[in-house]
Amino acid sequence: MNQSWLTVRLRRLPSSFQLDQRVPLVLFVLAMIILVVMILSVGYGEYPIAPLNVIRTLLGLETNNPDYAFVIYTLRLPRVIVAFLVGMALAIAGTILQGLTRNPLAAPEIIGVDAGAGLAAVALIVLLLSIPVYVLPIAAFAGASIAALLVYTLAWKNGSSPIRLILVGVGVGSTAGAFTSLMITFGSIYDVSRALVWLTGSVYGRSWKHIQPLLPWLIVFIPLSLVCARELNTINLGDEVAQGLGSRVEWQRGLLLISVALAGASVATAGTIGFVGLMSPHLSRQLVDTSHEGLILTAALVGGLLVTLTDFLGRSTPADCTPVDPVAGTTCVPNPFERLITLDGVAFEDAIALGIKPIATVFSNLSPHLNSQLDKVENIGQTGEPSLENVLALNPDLIMGLDSYQPIYAQTSKIAPTVLFEFEHSGQWKEVFQTISQMLGREDTAQQVMDDYNKRLEEFKAKMGDRRPIVSVVRIYPNSINLYLRDSFPGTVLQDAGLARPSAQDVSAADAQCIANNPIQISISRELLSQSDGDVLFVWTAENEAEANQKAQKT
């Protein structure tokens, strides 16, 4: 049978490639399909964006909505790019493994490479705290390398055998999986919840910080796989024929290192995603010739398309719950939920602002303006000490609270899906509100609330004109007098309103933390009471009662 080939020679490098003439057309068609899927995926969500507006935003052209750039560049585009890159890496890893072993069932998840990478990543998450993102690909590569080395060593018997590599790989993968399960069983519930993300495999919540550690691995090992493609063609002829052609078979099986690197980096970024490395080479062989120069390129795009498309279909298919990844671990928020319990005033207040009426909360330390919202709301105890018995009796379908409730997360998560969000101080109210709205699927409502807030600020500024009075905010506790600083809740509102602060209160959260070990308040003595002076003075007491406030103002 006549076969038409394209020969590519690199002038600056002693290398050349032969490609099936169908490869360029197939690659072009796949690239166009991937581009369409990416545009549709970026535009789809709770805040839908038309494909034309997606294209205009990506090209830097004007649109009729300034929010598009934030939604696309911050929330959605990184996730789509991660899905594509991970799919590429897994597909190339699977293609190399099938070429090395001459076995159509070979894939990173089958011969133990993924299991080794997952074990290393889970061990790092469970045993160590505050792991930098860039460390995980290195740890996953190390775990995958150890697993591959172990497979190769155990499969050695006067040389390696493709069949032995597969059989030993299955055994090593099962062993690594057993150790992973052991760590999950005996690890801390908070760390285990994070680790489970890597085992299930997902691109949810991926951002630019996840792309940066992945790119160097792809930049190095994808071109290297193309350079070594001819060796895979030789090995595919069989060990005896390859040796007869002068190929050093055992050295060429060092190409396993490329597969290990790509699989390890993918697992560290998106967890153990199966099927892609197994099926992408098979689908690609239906499109182009089996020559690895073209097969690797085609499989890379097929793998990227598979992961990008399945992620898009998964997001667009109605689900009973939406996975979120707060501080305590991945939680599936029911869709819809009807019986929300909040564990503190912050969660309760934000839920009310989003148009959600919790069935229960803690009544202590709630702001007085929330009293009108407590009708038909049950009291579940004190702030910091909610009654789990009361919570259980109310049969909630969702529980929400601050990250300070992590000590009881193991108990509450058994009662109902529990979402705990990070909260350091009140000055982060905008970020916290945005986070909660995303977790509860109320982004549109949150945007309306913030639009109303900004509108009222503009109306206030218009009434104030050029006047910029100095505004002081003082809180009187039983044993101290405190000044609210620039990055506190009232401080951020005053900044947004364009109002000035006394110099003693115009202190950032970072500086205040160093000075007073408190990012939003600083205590003063009566002798320094002049630091609280201003054109306008807001004073209240810790009790938040009208009579106490009047007494404090007289003082």
Coordinates of C-alpha atoms in Angstrom, one line a residue:
M1 CA 0.0 0.0 0.0
N2 CA 1.4 3.4 -0.9
Q3 CA 1.8 5.8 2.0
S4 CA 2.3 9.5 1.6
W5 CA 4.7 11.2 4.1
L6 CA 5.8 14.7 4.9
T7 CA 9.4 15.0 5.9
V8 CA 10.4 17.7 8.4
R9 CA 14.0 18.5 8.9
L10 CA 15.3 21.0 11.5
R11 CA 18.2 23.1 10.2
R12 CA 19.7 23.9 13.6
L13 CA 19.2 20.5 15.1
P14 CA 20.4 17.1 13.9
S15 CA 16.9 15.7 13.8
S16 CA 14.1 15.0 11.3
F17 CA 10.5 13.8 11.3
Q18 CA 8.2 11.9 9.0
L19 CA 4.6 12.7 9.3
D20 CA 1.6 11.1 7.7
Q21 CA 0.1 13.7 5.3
R22 CA -3.2 13.5 7.1
V23 CA -1.6 14.8 10.3
P24 CA -1.6 18.6 9.6
L25 CA -5.3 18.5 8.5
V26 CA -6.3 16.4 11.5
L27 CA -4.3 18.7 13.9
F28 CA -6.0 21.8 12.4
V29 CA -9.5 20.3 12.7
L30 CA -8.8 19.2 16.3
A31 CA -7.4 22.6 17.2
M32 CA -10.6 24.3 15.8
I33 CA -12.8 22.0 17.7
I34 CA -10.8 22.6 20.9
L35 CA -11.0 26.4 20.4
V36 CA -14.8 26.2 20.0
V37 CA -15.2 24.0 23.1
M38 CA -13.0 26.4 25.1
I39 CA -15.0 29.4 24.1
L40 CA -18.3 27.7 25.0
S41 CA -16.8 26.5 28.3
V42 CA -15.5 29.9 29.3
G43 CA -18.9 31.5 28.5
Y44 CA -21.0 28.9 30.4
G45 CA -21.9 29.3 34.1
E46 CA -24.1 31.0 36.6
Y47 CA -23.1 34.2 34.9
P48 CA -23.5 33.4 31.2
I49 CA -21.4 35.2 28.6
A50 CA -22.2 35.0 24.9
P51 CA -19.4 33.4 22.8
L52 CA -18.9 36.7 20.8
N53 CA -18.3 38.6 24.1
V54 CA -15.9 35.9 25.2
I55 CA -13.9 36.4 22.0
R56 CA -14.0 40.2 22.3
T57 CA -12.8 40.0 25.9
L58 CA -10.0 37.6 25.1
L59 CA -8.8 39.9 22.2
G60 CA -8.9 42.9 24.5
L61 CA -11.8 44.6 22.7
E62 CA -14.5 46.7 24.3
T63 CA -17.6 45.0 25.6
N64 CA -20.8 46.4 27.2
N65 CA -20.0 44.8 30.6
P66 CA -16.7 45.4 32.5
D67 CA -17.4 42.3 34.7
Y68 CA -16.7 40.0 31.8
A69 CA -12.9 40.4 32.2
F70 CA -13.0 39.3 35.8
V71 CA -15.3 36.3 35.2
I72 CA -13.3 35.1 32.2
Y73 CA -9.7 35.8 33.3
T74 CA -10.0 35.0 37.0
L75 CA -12.7 32.4 37.4
R76 CA -13.0 30.4 34.2
L77 CA -10.1 30.7 31.7
P78 CA -7.5 29.2 34.1
R79 CA -9.8 26.1 34.7
V80 CA -10.2 25.5 31.0
I81 CA -6.5 25.9 30.3
V82 CA -5.6 23.5 33.1
A83 CA -8.1 21.0 31.7
F84 CA -6.5 21.2 28.2
L85 CA -2.8 21.0 29.5
V86 CA -3.5 18.1 31.8
G87 CA -5.3 16.2 29.0
M88 CA -2.4 16.8 26.7
A89 CA 0.1 15.5 29.3
L90 CA -1.8 12.4 30.2
A91 CA -2.4 11.5 26.5
I92 CA 1.3 11.8 25.6
A93 CA 2.2 9.8 28.7
G94 CA -0.3 7.0 27.7
T95 CA 1.0 7.0 24.1
I96 CA 4.6 6.6 25.2
L97 CA 3.7 3.8 27.6
Q98 CA 1.8 1.9 25.0
G99 CA 4.7 2.3 22.6
L100 CA 7.2 1.1 25.1
T101 CA 5.3 -1.9 26.3
R102 CA 3.5 -2.7 23.0
N103 CA 0.4 -3.2 25.0
P104 CA -2.8 -1.4 24.1
L105 CA -3.9 -1.5 27.8
A106 CA -0.9 0.4 29.1
A107 CA -1.7 3.7 30.7
P108 CA -0.3 5.8 33.6
E109 CA -3.2 4.8 35.8
I110 CA -2.9 1.1 35.0
I111 CA 0.9 0.4 35.5
G112 CA 1.1 2.3 38.8
V113 CA 2.6 5.6 37.7
D114 CA -0.5 7.6 38.7
A115 CA -0.9 5.7 41.9
G116 CA 2.7 6.5 42.9
A117 CA 2.3 10.2 42.1
G118 CA -1.0 10.3 44.0
L119 CA 0.6 8.6 47.0
A120 CA 3.4 11.2 47.1
A121 CA 1.0 14.1 46.7
V122 CA -1.4 12.8 49.4
A123 CA 1.5 12.1 51.8
L124 CA 2.7 15.6 51.4
I125 CA -0.7 17.1 52.0
V126 CA -1.5 14.9 55.0
L127 CA 1.9 14.9 56.7
L128 CA 2.9 18.5 56.1
L129 CA 1.1 21.8 56.4
S130 CA 1.0 24.9 54.2
I131 CA 2.5 23.2 51.1
P132 CA 3.5 25.7 48.4
V133 CA 1.7 24.9 45.1
Y134 CA 5.0 24.5 43.2
V135 CA 6.2 21.7 45.5
L136 CA 3.3 19.3 44.6
P137 CA 4.5 18.6 41.0
I138 CA 8.0 17.9 42.3
A139 CA 6.6 15.5 44.9
A140 CA 4.3 13.8 42.4
F141 CA 7.1 13.4 39.9
A142 CA 9.2 11.8 42.7
G143 CA 6.4 9.5 43.6
A144 CA 5.8 8.5 40.0
S145 CA 9.5 8.0 39.4
I146 CA 9.9 5.7 42.5
A147 CA 6.8 3.7 41.3
A148 CA 8.3 3.4 37.8
L149 CA 11.7 2.5 39.1
L150 CA 10.1 -0.2 41.3
V151 CA 8.1 -1.5 38.4
Y152 CA 11.2 -1.7 36.1
T153 CA 13.3 -3.3 38.8
L154 CA 10.8 -6.0 39.7
A155 CA 10.1 -6.7 36.1
W156 CA 13.8 -7.2 35.3
K157 CA 14.9 -10.8 34.5
N158 CA 17.8 -10.8 32.0
G159 CA 16.1 -7.8 30.6
S160 CA 12.7 -6.2 30.8
S161 CA 9.6 -7.7 29.3
P162 CA 6.5 -5.6 28.2
I163 CA 4.2 -8.2 29.7
R164 CA 6.1 -8.2 33.0
L165 CA 6.1 -4.4 33.1
I166 CA 2.3 -4.4 32.9
L167 CA 1.7 -7.1 35.5
V168 CA 4.2 -5.7 38.0
G169 CA 2.8 -2.2 37.3
V170 CA -0.7 -3.4 38.3
G171 CA 0.7 -4.8 41.5
V172 CA 2.7 -1.7 42.4
G173 CA -0.3 0.5 41.7
S174 CA -2.5 -1.6 44.0
T175 CA 0.1 -1.4 46.7
A176 CA 0.5 2.4 46.4
G177 CA -3.3 2.7 46.5
A178 CA -3.4 0.6 49.7
F179 CA -0.9 3.0 51.4
T180 CA -2.9 6.0 50.2
S181 CA -6.1 4.5 51.7
L182 CA -4.2 3.9 54.9
M183 CA -3.2 7.5 55.2
I184 CA -6.7 8.6 54.5
T185 CA -8.1 6.3 57.2
F186 CA -5.7 7.5 60.0
G187 CA -5.0 11.1 58.9
S188 CA -6.6 14.2 60.2
I189 CA -10.1 14.9 58.8
Y190 CA -9.1 18.4 57.6
D191 CA -6.0 17.2 55.8
V192 CA -7.7 14.1 54.4
S193 CA -10.5 16.3 52.9
R194 CA -7.8 18.2 50.9
A195 CA -6.1 15.0 49.9
L196 CA -9.3 13.5 48.6
V197 CA -9.3 16.1 45.9
W198 CA -6.2 14.6 44.3
L199 CA -7.7 11.1 44.4
T200 CA -11.0 12.0 42.7
G201 CA -9.3 14.1 40.0
S202 CA -10.8 17.5 39.2
V203 CA -10.0 20.8 37.6
Y204 CA -12.5 22.6 39.9
G205 CA -11.1 25.7 41.5
R206 CA -7.9 25.7 39.4
S207 CA -6.3 29.2 38.9
W208 CA -3.2 30.7 37.3
K209 CA -1.1 29.7 40.3
H210 CA -1.8 26.0 39.3
I211 CA -0.8 26.6 35.7
Q212 CA 2.6 28.1 36.5
P213 CA 4.1 25.0 38.2
L214 CA 2.7 22.8 35.4
L215 CA 4.1 24.7 32.4
P216 CA 7.8 24.0 32.9
W217 CA 7.2 20.2 32.9
L218 CA 5.3 20.4 29.7
I219 CA 7.7 22.8 28.0
V220 CA 10.6 20.4 28.7
F221 CA 9.1 16.9 28.3
I222 CA 6.6 17.4 25.4
P223 CA 9.3 18.4 22.9
L224 CA 11.5 15.7 24.3
S225 CA 8.8 13.1 23.6
L226 CA 8.7 14.3 20.0
V227 CA 12.5 14.0 19.6
C228 CA 12.4 10.5 20.9
A229 CA 9.4 9.5 18.8
R230 CA 11.5 7.6 16.2
E231 CA 12.9 5.4 19.0
L232 CA 9.4 4.4 19.9
N233 CA 8.7 3.4 16.3
T234 CA 11.8 1.1 16.4
I235 CA 10.8 -0.5 19.8
N236 CA 7.3 -1.1 18.4
L237 CA 8.8 -3.5 15.9
G238 CA 9.7 -5.9 18.8
D239 CA 12.8 -6.2 21.0
E240 CA 14.7 -8.6 18.6
V241 CA 14.1 -6.5 15.5
A242 CA 14.9 -3.3 17.4
Q243 CA 18.2 -4.8 18.6
G244 CA 18.9 -6.0 15.1
L245 CA 18.5 -2.4 13.8
G246 CA 21.1 -1.3 16.4
S247 CA 18.7 0.1 19.0
R248 CA 19.7 -0.2 22.6
V249 CA 16.3 -1.4 23.8
E250 CA 16.9 -1.2 27.6
W251 CA 18.3 2.3 27.3
Q252 CA 15.4 3.4 25.1
R253 CA 13.0 2.2 27.7
G254 CA 14.3 5.1 29.7
L255 CA 11.7 7.0 27.7
L256 CA 9.5 5.8 30.6
L257 CA 11.0 8.9 32.4
I258 CA 9.1 11.2 30.1
S259 CA 5.8 9.5 30.7
V260 CA 6.5 9.5 34.5
A261 CA 7.2 13.3 34.4
L262 CA 4.1 14.2 32.4
A263 CA 1.8 11.9 34.4
G264 CA 3.3 13.1 37.7
A265 CA 2.8 16.8 36.9
S266 CA -0.7 16.1 35.8
V267 CA -1.6 14.3 38.9
A268 CA -0.1 17.1 41.1
T269 CA -2.2 19.6 39.2
A270 CA -5.6 17.9 38.8
G271 CA -5.5 14.6 40.6
T272 CA -5.7 11.1 39.3
I273 CA -7.8 11.5 36.1
G274 CA -8.2 8.1 34.5
F275 CA -9.2 7.0 31.0
V276 CA -7.5 9.8 29.1
G277 CA -4.1 8.2 28.9
L278 CA -5.6 4.9 27.9
M279 CA -8.1 6.0 25.2
S280 CA -6.4 9.0 23.6
P281 CA -3.8 6.9 21.7
H282 CA -6.5 4.5 20.4
L283 CA -8.7 7.3 19.2
S284 CA -5.7 9.0 17.5
R285 CA -4.7 5.8 15.7
Q286 CA -8.1 5.9 14.0
L287 CA -7.3 9.4 12.7
V288 CA -3.6 9.1 11.6
D289 CA -0.9 6.5 11.0
T290 CA 0.6 4.6 13.9
S291 CA 4.0 6.4 13.4
H292 CA 4.7 8.1 16.7
E293 CA 5.8 11.4 15.2
G294 CA 2.3 12.2 14.2
L295 CA 0.6 10.0 16.8
I296 CA 2.0 11.9 19.8
L297 CA 0.9 15.3 18.4
T298 CA -2.6 13.9 17.6
A299 CA -3.0 12.2 20.9
A300 CA -2.0 15.4 22.7
L301 CA -4.8 17.3 21.1
V302 CA -7.3 14.5 21.5
G303 CA -6.4 14.2 25.2
G304 CA -6.8 18.0 25.7
L305 CA -10.1 17.9 23.9
L306 CA -11.4 15.0 26.0
V307 CA -10.7 16.6 29.4
T308 CA -11.9 20.1 28.2
L309 CA -15.1 18.7 26.7
T310 CA -15.9 16.4 29.7
D311 CA -15.3 19.3 32.1
F312 CA -17.6 21.5 30.1
L313 CA -20.3 18.7 29.8
G314 CA -19.9 18.0 33.5
R315 CA -20.5 21.7 34.4
S316 CA -23.4 22.1 32.0
T317 CA -25.3 18.9 33.1
P318 CA -27.7 19.6 36.0
A319 CA -26.4 18.1 39.2
D320 CA -27.9 17.4 42.6
C321 CA -25.0 19.3 44.2
T322 CA -22.1 21.6 43.3
P323 CA -18.6 20.8 44.6
V324 CA -16.8 23.6 46.4
D325 CA -13.4 23.6 47.9
P326 CA -13.4 25.7 51.1
V327 CA -10.7 25.6 53.9
A328 CA -11.8 22.3 55.5
G329 CA -12.0 20.2 52.3
T330 CA -14.2 19.6 49.2
T331 CA -17.9 19.8 50.0
C332 CA -20.9 19.2 47.7
V333 CA -23.4 21.9 48.2
P334 CA -27.0 20.6 47.5
N335 CA -28.7 22.1 44.5
P336 CA -31.0 23.4 45.7
F337 CA -30.7 23.6 49.5
E338 CA -33.7 24.5 51.7
R339 CA -32.5 24.1 55.3
L340 CA -29.4 26.1 55.9
I341 CA -27.9 26.5 59.4
T342 CA -25.3 29.2 60.0
L343 CA -22.8 28.8 62.9
D344 CA -22.1 32.5 63.4
G345 CA -23.2 36.0 62.7
V346 CA -20.9 36.6 59.7
A347 CA -22.4 33.6 57.8
F348 CA -25.9 34.5 58.9
E349 CA -25.6 38.1 57.8
D350 CA -24.1 37.2 54.4
A351 CA -26.8 34.6 53.9
I352 CA -29.5 37.2 54.6
A353 CA -27.8 39.6 52.2
L354 CA -28.0 36.9 49.5
G355 CA -31.7 36.5 50.0
I356 CA -31.3 33.2 51.9
K357 CA -33.2 32.7 55.3
P358 CA -31.4 30.2 57.5
I359 CA -33.5 28.0 59.6
A360 CA -31.2 28.4 62.6
T361 CA -28.1 30.3 63.8
V362 CA -26.4 31.4 67.1
F363 CA -28.2 34.4 68.6
S364 CA -25.3 35.7 70.7
N365 CA -23.2 38.6 69.4
L366 CA -25.6 39.2 66.5
S367 CA -25.7 42.9 65.4
P368 CA -29.0 44.6 66.5
H369 CA -30.1 45.3 62.9
L370 CA -30.4 41.6 62.4
N371 CA -33.0 41.1 65.1
S372 CA -35.8 41.7 62.6
Q373 CA -34.5 38.7 60.6
L374 CA -34.7 36.2 63.5
D375 CA -38.4 35.5 63.0
K376 CA -38.8 31.7 62.7
V377 CA -35.1 31.2 63.1
E378 CA -34.0 28.7 65.8
N379 CA -31.3 29.4 68.3
I380 CA -28.6 26.7 68.3
G381 CA -26.4 28.1 71.1
Q382 CA -23.6 30.5 71.7
T383 CA -21.0 31.8 69.3
G384 CA -18.1 29.4 69.2
E385 CA -20.2 26.7 71.0
P386 CA -23.2 25.7 68.9
S387 CA -25.2 22.7 70.2
L388 CA -24.6 19.8 67.8
E389 CA -27.7 18.1 69.3
N390 CA -29.8 21.1 68.3
V391 CA -28.2 21.1 64.9
L392 CA -28.9 17.4 64.4
A393 CA -32.5 17.8 65.5
L394 CA -33.2 20.4 62.9
N395 CA -32.2 18.1 60.0
P396 CA -30.4 20.7 57.9
D397 CA -29.3 20.0 54.3
L398 CA -26.4 22.5 54.5
I399 CA -24.2 24.0 57.4
M400 CA -22.1 27.1 56.9
G401 CA -19.6 29.0 59.2
L402 CA -16.2 30.5 59.8
D403 CA -13.0 28.4 59.6
S404 CA -12.7 28.7 63.4
Y405 CA -15.2 25.8 63.5
Q406 CA -12.7 23.3 62.0
P407 CA -12.5 21.4 65.4
I408 CA -16.2 20.3 65.0
Y409 CA -16.0 19.9 61.2
A410 CA -15.8 16.1 61.5
Q411 CA -19.1 16.1 63.5
T412 CA -21.0 18.7 61.4
S413 CA -20.0 17.1 58.1
K414 CA -21.7 13.9 59.2
I415 CA -24.9 15.8 60.0
A416 CA -25.0 17.7 56.6
P417 CA -22.6 19.0 54.0
T418 CA -20.6 21.7 55.8
V419 CA -18.9 24.7 54.2
L420 CA -16.3 26.6 56.3
F421 CA -14.8 29.8 54.8
E422 CA -11.6 31.6 55.7
F423 CA -12.1 34.7 57.8
E424 CA -9.2 36.7 59.4
H425 CA -10.9 40.0 60.2
S426 CA -13.9 42.1 59.3
G427 CA -12.0 44.2 56.8
Q428 CA -12.2 41.2 54.4
W429 CA -16.0 41.5 54.2
K430 CA -16.0 41.9 50.4
E431 CA -13.8 38.9 49.7
V432 CA -15.8 36.8 52.2
F433 CA -19.1 37.9 50.8
Q434 CA -17.9 37.0 47.3
T435 CA -16.6 33.6 48.4
I436 CA -19.9 32.7 50.1
S437 CA -21.9 33.8 47.1
Q438 CA -19.8 31.5 44.9
M439 CA -20.2 28.6 47.3
L440 CA -23.9 29.0 47.5
G441 CA -24.4 29.7 43.8
R442 CA -25.6 33.3 44.3
E443 CA -23.1 35.2 42.3
D444 CA -25.8 37.2 40.5
T445 CA -27.4 38.3 43.8
A446 CA -24.0 39.2 45.2
Q447 CA -23.3 41.4 42.2
Q448 CA -26.6 43.2 42.6
V449 CA -25.9 43.8 46.3
M450 CA -22.5 45.3 45.5
D451 CA -23.9 47.3 42.6
D452 CA -26.4 48.8 45.1
Y453 CA -23.6 49.5 47.6
N454 CA -21.5 51.3 45.0
K455 CA -24.6 53.3 43.8
R456 CA -25.3 54.5 47.3
L457 CA -21.6 55.4 47.7
E458 CA -21.8 57.5 44.6
E459 CA -24.9 59.3 45.8
F460 CA -23.2 60.0 49.1
K461 CA -20.1 61.4 47.4
A462 CA -22.3 63.6 45.2
K463 CA -24.0 65.1 48.3
M464 CA -20.7 65.6 50.1
G465 CA -19.1 67.4 47.2
D466 CA -15.6 68.6 47.9
R467 CA -16.0 68.1 51.7
R468 CA -13.7 65.5 53.2
P469 CA -14.3 65.4 57.0
I470 CA -12.0 63.4 59.2
V471 CA -14.0 60.5 60.6
S472 CA -12.9 58.7 63.8
V473 CA -14.3 55.3 64.8
V474 CA -14.0 54.4 68.5
R475 CA -15.2 51.3 70.4
I476 CA -15.3 51.3 74.2
Y477 CA -14.9 48.0 75.9
P478 CA -15.3 47.5 79.7
N479 CA -11.5 47.5 80.2
S480 CA -10.2 49.4 77.1
I481 CA -10.7 52.0 74.5
N482 CA -10.0 50.9 70.9
L483 CA -9.6 52.7 67.6
Y484 CA -10.9 51.1 64.5
L485 CA -8.1 51.2 61.8
R486 CA -8.0 51.6 58.0
D487 CA -8.6 47.9 57.1
S488 CA -11.4 47.2 59.5
F489 CA -15.0 46.9 58.3
P490 CA -15.9 50.6 59.1
G491 CA -12.5 51.6 57.8
T492 CA -13.0 50.0 54.4
V493 CA -16.5 51.6 54.1
L494 CA -15.1 55.0 55.0
Q495 CA -12.3 54.5 52.4
D496 CA -14.9 53.6 49.7
A497 CA -16.9 56.8 50.7
G498 CA -13.7 58.9 50.2
L499 CA -13.6 60.1 53.8
A500 CA -10.4 60.9 55.7
R501 CA -9.2 59.2 58.9
P502 CA -7.2 60.6 61.8
S503 CA -3.5 59.8 61.4
A504 CA -3.5 57.4 64.4
Q505 CA -6.3 55.4 62.8
D506 CA -4.9 55.4 59.2
V507 CA -2.8 52.2 59.9
S508 CA -2.8 49.2 57.6
A509 CA -3.7 45.7 58.8
A510 CA -0.1 44.5 58.3
D511 CA 1.3 47.3 60.4
A512 CA -1.3 47.0 63.0
Q513 CA -0.6 43.3 63.3
C514 CA 3.0 44.0 64.0
I515 CA 2.3 46.9 66.5
A516 CA -0.7 45.5 68.4
N517 CA -1.1 41.9 67.3
N518 CA -4.6 43.0 65.9
P519 CA -5.1 43.9 62.3
I520 CA -8.2 46.1 62.7
Q521 CA -8.1 47.6 66.2
I522 CA -5.5 49.2 68.5
S523 CA -6.0 50.0 72.2
I524 CA -5.2 53.4 73.6
S525 CA -5.1 54.8 77.2
R526 CA -7.2 57.7 78.4
E527 CA -4.1 59.9 78.2
L528 CA -4.0 59.3 74.4
L529 CA -7.8 59.9 74.0
S530 CA -6.9 62.8 71.6
Q531 CA -6.0 60.2 69.0
S532 CA -9.8 59.4 68.7
D533 CA -10.6 63.1 67.8
G534 CA -12.0 64.0 64.4
D535 CA -14.6 66.1 62.6
V536 CA -17.1 63.3 63.0
L537 CA -16.8 60.7 65.8
F538 CA -18.6 57.3 65.9
V539 CA -18.6 55.7 69.3
W540 CA -20.2 52.4 70.6
T541 CA -19.6 50.0 73.3
A542 CA -19.1 46.2 73.4
E543 CA -22.6 45.7 74.6
N544 CA -24.1 47.4 71.5
E545 CA -27.0 48.8 73.6
A546 CA -28.5 52.3 73.1
E547 CA -28.1 53.3 76.8
A548 CA -24.5 52.1 77.0
N549 CA -23.7 54.0 73.8
Q550 CA -25.2 57.2 75.1
K551 CA -23.2 56.9 78.4
A552 CA -20.0 56.3 76.4
Q553 CA -20.6 59.4 74.3
K554 CA -21.0 61.5 77.5
T555 CA -17.8 60.0 78.8

